[in-house]
C-alpha cells in the first residue's frame, strides 16, 4: 500500500522545534498553486482541534480567502472608494468619509480586519461618548462600519462580522417642535418683509425640505395644473482632489499644531478653530487646481417617492406669478451679470440661494417673530404635517403630501396638540355620558352641586385587646 496521503487530506506532524504542526489544503490560489494553510500548537490534540475547525470552514464554504488581510483603515478606504461610491448619493458619501476619517480610522483603523474583536468596537464607542459625541453620532458610525464589514464577510475576507455582536448606544428620538398656527402666522408675517417671502411660504405651507425648496426650477413648476414637480434638490458637496498628490497639493494650508488660546485667525468661525491636520492630511481640496465634485450642486432626490408631484394651494398662485414677474425685473436689472439657473428662488444675480444663508435667515426670522429657537426642519416640514393633522387631514393624505415611503415615518412628523386632545375627550364624554336630566330622575340629586358636609367616619380593623394581652394569650396556648 502506498504511503502517500489522498488528495486534500490534512497532515499533522511533530516538528523539530518541539511544536505540533498541521497543514490543511483549502483549495487553489489565484496563480494556480495549492492553498495550504498552517496551524500549530504545543500538543497533538490541540493541533488536531485546530485542523478540524479549519476543515469544517472549508467544507461549509465559509473559509476566508488566502493572503494577508488589510487593516480596517485600508479596507474602509477601499470600501468607500470602489464600492459605496457606486450606490450612495454624494451627500451621504461625504458623510461616510467624514465619519471614517474622524472616528473609525483613529479608533480601530490599525487593527487587521480579521483580527478585529467586539471589545475593540465597544472601547471605541465608549471613548467617543466620553469625548462628547452624541449617541446618535456613535450609532451612525456603527452602521457605517457594520456595512463595510458585511461586504468583507460576503467576500470571505473575514469569518464573521463582529459589528453584529456589539450593541450600539441607545438613542432618544429627537422630539419635534413645530410651530403652532399662531407662531406660523407670526413667522410668515416677518418673512413678508423680505424678498424671499415665497421661499418660506413653500417651506412652511407645503412642507418642502430645504434642498427641495432651494432646488425648485421653473421648468418643473406647472402653474396651470397647480403642481410642483420636485425633481431636483440643491446641496453643498465637499470638494475632492483631482491631482495625483493630495497631500502636497494642500501643503500651504496644513497646520499641525493646535491654535493658541485667543486665536484671532479663526475668530469668524462659528464652530471654533479647526482641528490640526494629521501627518498624512489629504484635505484642503478647495484649493486644488483640478478640484471636482464640490460646491453648490443640483442633485436628484434620494428616493423615487420624493419626486412625486405636490399640489399647489390655489391661494399661492397669485403670489407665485408676482414672484416670477419680480424675478424678471431682477434679470433685466442685472444684465450680463445674471447667471441663469432657472431656479425659482435666487440671489440678485440669478444664482441659487446658499443653504447656509438660508439657514441664517431662518434664525433671524425666528428672532423677529418672537419665536424660541428651533431646527429648520421643525419650522417647515414638521409644522406642515402637524397643521395638516389639526385641520382634520387623514394620515395617508399627509403621507402623500410629505412624500414619505412609510406611514410610520409620517407619524413621527406629526405632533399632537394638548388642546386637540382635550377637545377630543370632551366629545368622547358627551358621546358616552347620558344627559344630566336622566341622572337627576334616577338619583334625585344634582351631580353638579357641591356634596353636603357630613361627620367624619372611621373604620377600625384592629381588635380591642392590647398587645400585652394578646401576648399572654399566645403563651397560654403554647
Short mmCIF file of C-alpha atoms in Angstrom, two decimals, residues 79-89 93 97:
data_model
loop_
_atom_site.label_atom_id
_atom_site.label_comp_id
_atom_site.label_asym_id
_atom_site.label_seq_id
_atom_site.Cartn_x
_atom_site.Cartn_y
_atom_site.Cartn_z
CA UNK A 79 -14.97 50.25 0.51
CA UNK A 80 -15.79 53.96 0.18
CA UNK A 81 -13.76 54.49 -3.00
CA UNK A 82 -14.72 51.44 -5.04
CA UNK A 83 -17.94 50.05 -3.55
CA UNK A 84 -20.04 52.62 -1.67
CA UNK A 85 -19.41 55.37 -4.24
CA UNK A 86 -21.36 53.34 -6.83
CA UNK A 87 -24.54 53.35 -4.75
CA UNK A 88 -24.58 56.23 -2.27
CA UNK A 89 -25.74 59.74 -3.02
CA UNK A 93 -20.86 59.55 0.69
CA UNK A 97 -15.93 59.75 4.52
#
